[in-house]
Coordinates of C-alpha atoms in Angstrom, one line a residue:
M1 CA 20.9 28.8 -28.1
P2 CA 20.4 30.9 -25.0
M3 CA 20.5 34.7 -25.4
P4 CA 22.5 36.5 -22.7
A5 CA 21.8 40.2 -22.7
R6 CA 24.7 41.7 -24.7
F7 CA 22.8 43.0 -27.7
A8 CA 25.3 43.4 -30.6
I9 CA 27.3 40.3 -29.5
E10 CA 24.2 38.1 -29.7
I11 CA 23.2 39.3 -33.1
E12 CA 26.8 38.6 -34.3
R13 CA 27.0 35.2 -32.6
E14 CA 24.1 33.9 -34.7
A15 CA 25.6 35.2 -37.9
D16 CA 28.9 33.7 -37.0
G17 CA 27.3 30.3 -36.4
R18 CA 26.0 30.3 -40.0
W19 CA 29.4 31.3 -41.4
I20 CA 31.2 28.5 -39.5
A21 CA 28.5 26.0 -40.7
E22 CA 29.2 27.0 -44.3
I23 CA 33.0 26.8 -44.2
P24 CA 33.2 23.0 -44.6
M25 CA 31.4 23.3 -48.0
L26 CA 33.6 26.0 -49.4
P27 CA 35.6 24.8 -52.4
G28 CA 38.4 22.5 -51.3
V29 CA 37.3 22.6 -47.6
L30 CA 35.6 19.5 -46.2
A31 CA 36.8 19.8 -42.6
Y32 CA 33.6 18.3 -41.2
G33 CA 32.8 15.8 -43.9
A34 CA 29.7 17.7 -45.1
K35 CA 28.6 16.2 -48.5
R36 CA 25.2 17.8 -49.1
E37 CA 24.0 21.4 -49.6
E38 CA 21.4 20.9 -46.9
S39 CA 24.3 20.6 -44.4
L40 CA 24.9 24.3 -44.8
R41 CA 21.5 25.3 -43.5
L42 CA 22.1 26.2 -39.9
R43 CA 18.6 26.3 -38.5
F44 CA 18.4 27.2 -34.8
H45 CA 16.1 27.9 -32.0
A46 CA 16.9 30.8 -29.6
Q47 CA 15.7 31.3 -26.1
T48 CA 16.1 34.4 -24.0
A49 CA 18.4 33.8 -21.1
G50 CA 17.0 32.6 -17.8
V51 CA 20.4 33.6 -16.3
S52 CA 19.7 37.3 -17.0
L53 CA 16.4 37.2 -15.1
T54 CA 16.5 38.8 -11.6
A55 CA 14.3 38.2 -8.6
Q56 CA 14.7 41.9 -7.7
Q57 CA 12.4 44.3 -9.6
P58 CA 11.2 41.4 -11.8
L59 CA 9.3 43.7 -14.2
N60 CA 12.7 44.9 -15.5
N61 CA 13.0 41.4 -16.9
V62 CA 10.4 42.4 -19.5
V63 CA 13.0 44.8 -20.9
R64 CA 15.8 42.3 -20.7
T65 CA 13.8 39.7 -22.5
S66 CA 12.7 42.1 -25.2
L67 CA 16.3 43.1 -26.0
E68 CA 17.4 39.4 -26.1
A69 CA 14.4 38.5 -28.3
L70 CA 15.1 41.4 -30.7
A71 CA 18.8 40.4 -30.9
A72 CA 17.7 36.8 -31.8
V73 CA 15.4 38.1 -34.6
L74 CA 18.1 40.4 -36.0
G75 CA 20.5 37.5 -36.0
G76 CA 18.0 35.4 -38.1
T77 CA 16.6 32.9 -35.6
Q78 CA 14.0 30.5 -37.1
S79 CA 12.3 29.8 -33.7
L80 CA 12.1 31.9 -30.6
H81 CA 11.1 31.4 -26.9
T82 CA 10.8 34.4 -24.6
N83 CA 11.0 33.8 -20.9
S84 CA 8.4 35.2 -18.5
F85 CA 9.4 38.0 -16.2
D86 CA 8.7 36.1 -13.0
E87 CA 10.7 32.9 -13.8
A88 CA 13.5 33.9 -11.4
L89 CA 10.9 33.4 -8.6
A90 CA 8.7 30.5 -9.7
L91 CA 6.9 28.9 -12.6
P92 CA 5.3 31.7 -14.6
T93 CA 1.9 33.1 -14.0
E94 CA -0.7 33.4 -16.8
E95 CA -0.1 37.1 -16.9
A96 CA 3.7 36.7 -17.2
V97 CA 3.3 34.1 -20.0
R98 CA 1.0 36.5 -21.9
V99 CA 3.5 39.3 -21.7
A100 CA 6.2 37.0 -22.9
L101 CA 4.1 36.0 -25.9
R102 CA 3.1 39.6 -26.6
T103 CA 6.8 40.6 -26.6
Q104 CA 7.3 38.3 -29.6
Q105 CA 4.2 39.5 -31.3
V106 CA 5.2 43.2 -31.0
I107 CA 8.6 42.4 -32.5
A108 CA 7.0 40.4 -35.3
F109 CA 4.1 42.7 -36.2
E110 CA 5.0 46.2 -35.0
S111 CA 8.7 46.7 -35.2
G112 CA 9.3 45.9 -38.9
V113 CA 12.6 44.1 -38.2
A114 CA 11.2 40.9 -39.7
N115 CA 10.6 42.5 -43.1
T116 CA 14.3 42.3 -44.0
P117 CA 16.3 39.0 -44.0
D118 CA 19.5 40.6 -42.6
P119 CA 18.8 44.1 -41.3
L120 CA 22.4 44.6 -40.0
G121 CA 24.2 43.0 -42.9
G122 CA 27.3 45.1 -43.7
S123 CA 27.6 46.7 -40.3
W124 CA 31.3 47.2 -39.6
F125 CA 30.7 46.6 -35.9
V126 CA 28.9 43.4 -36.4
E127 CA 31.5 42.2 -39.0
K128 CA 34.3 43.0 -36.6
L129 CA 32.6 41.1 -33.8
T130 CA 32.0 38.2 -36.2
D131 CA 35.7 37.9 -37.0
E132 CA 36.7 38.0 -33.4
M133 CA 34.1 35.4 -32.3
E134 CA 35.0 33.2 -35.3
A135 CA 38.6 33.1 -34.2
A136 CA 37.6 32.4 -30.6
A137 CA 35.3 29.6 -31.8
Y138 CA 38.0 27.9 -33.8
D139 CA 40.4 28.2 -30.8
Y140 CA 37.8 26.2 -28.8
F141 CA 37.4 23.6 -31.6
A142 CA 41.2 23.1 -31.6
R143 CA 41.3 22.7 -27.8
I144 CA 38.5 20.2 -27.9
D145 CA 40.2 18.2 -30.7
E146 CA 43.4 18.1 -28.6
L147 CA 41.5 16.5 -25.8
G148 CA 40.2 13.8 -28.1
G149 CA 36.8 15.2 -29.1
M150 CA 33.8 16.4 -27.2
V151 CA 33.1 13.2 -25.3
E152 CA 36.6 13.1 -23.9
A153 CA 36.4 16.8 -23.2
I154 CA 33.3 16.2 -21.1
R155 CA 35.0 13.3 -19.3
A156 CA 37.9 15.6 -18.5
N157 CA 35.5 18.3 -17.2
F158 CA 36.6 20.8 -19.8
P159 CA 33.3 22.4 -20.7
Q160 CA 32.1 22.2 -17.0
R161 CA 35.2 24.0 -15.9
E162 CA 34.8 26.7 -18.6
I163 CA 31.2 27.3 -17.5
A164 CA 32.2 27.4 -13.9
D165 CA 35.0 29.9 -14.6
A166 CA 32.7 32.1 -16.6
S167 CA 30.1 32.0 -13.9
F168 CA 32.6 32.9 -11.3
T169 CA 34.0 35.8 -13.4
Y170 CA 30.4 37.1 -14.0
Q171 CA 29.5 37.0 -10.3
R172 CA 32.7 38.7 -9.2
E173 CA 32.1 41.5 -11.7
V174 CA 28.5 42.0 -10.3
D175 CA 29.7 41.9 -6.7
E176 CA 32.5 44.4 -7.4
R177 CA 30.0 46.6 -9.4
R178 CA 32.1 46.4 -12.5
R179 CA 29.0 45.0 -14.2
I180 CA 25.8 46.8 -13.4
V181 CA 22.6 44.8 -13.1
V182 CA 19.8 47.3 -12.8
G183 CA 17.8 46.7 -9.6
V184 CA 20.4 44.3 -8.2
N185 CA 23.6 46.2 -7.5
D186 CA 22.5 49.6 -8.6
F187 CA 19.2 51.5 -8.9
V188 CA 17.9 49.4 -6.0
A189 CA 14.4 49.9 -4.7
E190 CA 14.1 49.6 -0.9
D191 CA 10.3 49.5 -0.8
E192 CA 9.8 46.9 -3.5
A193 CA 6.4 45.3 -3.5
E194 CA 6.0 41.6 -3.4
T195 CA 5.4 40.0 -6.8
P196 CA 2.5 37.5 -7.1
I197 CA 3.8 34.0 -8.1
L198 CA 2.2 30.9 -9.3
R199 CA 1.3 28.4 -6.6
I200 CA 0.5 24.8 -7.7
D201 CA -2.4 23.1 -6.1
P202 CA -1.2 19.8 -4.5
A203 CA -4.4 18.1 -5.8
L204 CA -2.8 18.3 -9.3
E205 CA -0.1 15.8 -8.2
R206 CA -2.7 13.3 -7.1
K207 CA -4.7 13.7 -10.3
Q208 CA -1.6 13.0 -12.4
V209 CA -0.8 9.9 -10.4
E210 CA -4.3 8.7 -11.0
R211 CA -4.0 9.4 -14.8
L212 CA -0.8 7.5 -14.9
A213 CA -2.3 4.5 -13.1
A214 CA -5.3 4.6 -15.5
T215 CA -3.0 4.6 -18.5
R216 CA -1.0 1.7 -17.3
A217 CA -4.2 -0.2 -16.6
R218 CA -5.6 0.3 -20.1
R219 CA -2.5 -0.3 -22.2
D220 CA -1.3 -3.7 -23.5
G221 CA 1.6 -4.7 -21.2
A222 CA 3.1 -7.1 -23.7
T223 CA 3.2 -4.5 -26.4
V224 CA 4.9 -2.1 -24.0
E225 CA 7.5 -4.7 -23.0
R226 CA 8.3 -5.5 -26.7
A227 CA 8.7 -1.8 -27.4
L228 CA 11.1 -1.3 -24.5
V229 CA 13.1 -4.4 -25.5
E230 CA 13.4 -2.9 -29.0
L231 CA 14.5 0.4 -27.6
K232 CA 17.3 -1.3 -25.6
R233 CA 18.4 -3.3 -28.6
A234 CA 18.6 -0.1 -30.7
A235 CA 20.5 1.7 -27.9
A236 CA 23.1 -1.2 -27.8
G237 CA 23.9 -0.7 -31.4
E238 CA 24.3 2.2 -33.8
A239 CA 20.7 2.6 -34.8
N240 CA 18.7 5.9 -34.8
L241 CA 16.9 5.9 -31.4
M242 CA 14.0 8.1 -32.5
P243 CA 11.9 5.4 -34.2
P244 CA 11.9 3.0 -31.2
I245 CA 11.3 5.9 -28.8
I246 CA 8.3 7.0 -30.8
A247 CA 7.1 3.4 -31.0
A248 CA 7.4 3.0 -27.3
A249 CA 5.5 6.3 -26.7
R250 CA 2.7 5.1 -29.0
A251 CA 2.6 1.8 -27.0
R252 CA 2.0 4.1 -24.0
A253 CA 5.3 3.4 -22.3
T254 CA 6.0 6.2 -19.8
E255 CA 8.9 8.6 -20.0
G256 CA 10.3 7.0 -16.9
E257 CA 10.1 3.5 -18.3
M258 CA 11.9 4.6 -21.5
I259 CA 14.7 6.4 -19.5
A260 CA 15.1 3.3 -17.3
A261 CA 15.5 1.1 -20.4
L262 CA 18.2 3.4 -21.8
Q263 CA 19.9 3.5 -18.5
E264 CA 20.3 -0.3 -18.6
V265 CA 22.3 0.2 -21.7
F266 CA 24.1 3.5 -21.2
G267 CA 24.3 3.7 -17.4
T268 CA 23.8 6.9 -15.5
Y269 CA 26.1 9.8 -16.0
T270 CA 27.2 11.6 -12.8
E271 CA 29.1 14.8 -13.3
S272 CA 32.2 15.4 -11.3
P273 CA 32.1 18.6 -9.2
V274 CA 34.2 21.4 -10.7
F275 CA 35.6 24.2 -8.5

C-alpha cells in the first residue's frame, strides 16, 4: 500500500480497508465467501510514496516521508518501508538509507503514537472520510464486477486508464499551481547545491556474472531440471505455486530460469498503451 502525502486521507484509507474486509463476515453478509474469522484480519504493509519524492530540494523528501510514515502508523500498519530522500535521483546512498531508518525509529520510540492501538479512533473527520472512501470503493467494486472481474478489467485497460487519468490530473494541477509542491512549483531555490548520489562500480556486474556462473557449475543440473518441470506442471493446473518455486530455488534454479518456465505456461503479458 503506497502512501501518497495526504495525511488524514491516508490514515482513513487504512481504517477503511479494515472495515471493508470485515463486512463479508457481518451477520447475514457473505459477499466474498469468507468462512473463517482469520479472513477478517487485514494485515498490510505500507510504503511511503516514491511518487511524492522530488528531485528538486531532495532533503524536503525527509519531511514528506516522515508525514507518510506517521500516517501509516496512525492507520495501524503492521509493516512499514520508508523511502530514502534521494531516490528520485538514483539508488539511495548509505546516508539516505540511514535517515529513512531513523525516521521509523523516531516515530516508534520517541513520538508515542505506537502506544495506542487507534489514536484517532472516534475522530469525526476521520469517520467522515471513511464513509466517503468506503462509498467510493464499493463504486469501484461494482464497476469492476460489471466488466466481468479484475482480470477482464485489466484486459479492457480499466485500471491502467484510471491510473493514467489520475496521473494526468495530478500533473495538470501541479503545472497550473493549483497543487503546490514545495521546491518544485513554489518556494524554488535558484542556487540549489548538487546532491551526492550513489554510483555503482561496474566491477560489481562482472563479479555477479562470475558468481552466477560458479553457482551453475556447482549445482546438480538434473535436479534443477526436475524442479523446473514440476514448476511448469503446477502452473498448468490449479496448484499453489509457492512450494514448487521454493523447491526450485533450493535446487539453485535462477530467478530467470523460473520466470522462463512460467512464461512457457502463461506467456508474456504486454500492456496496451493507454492515453
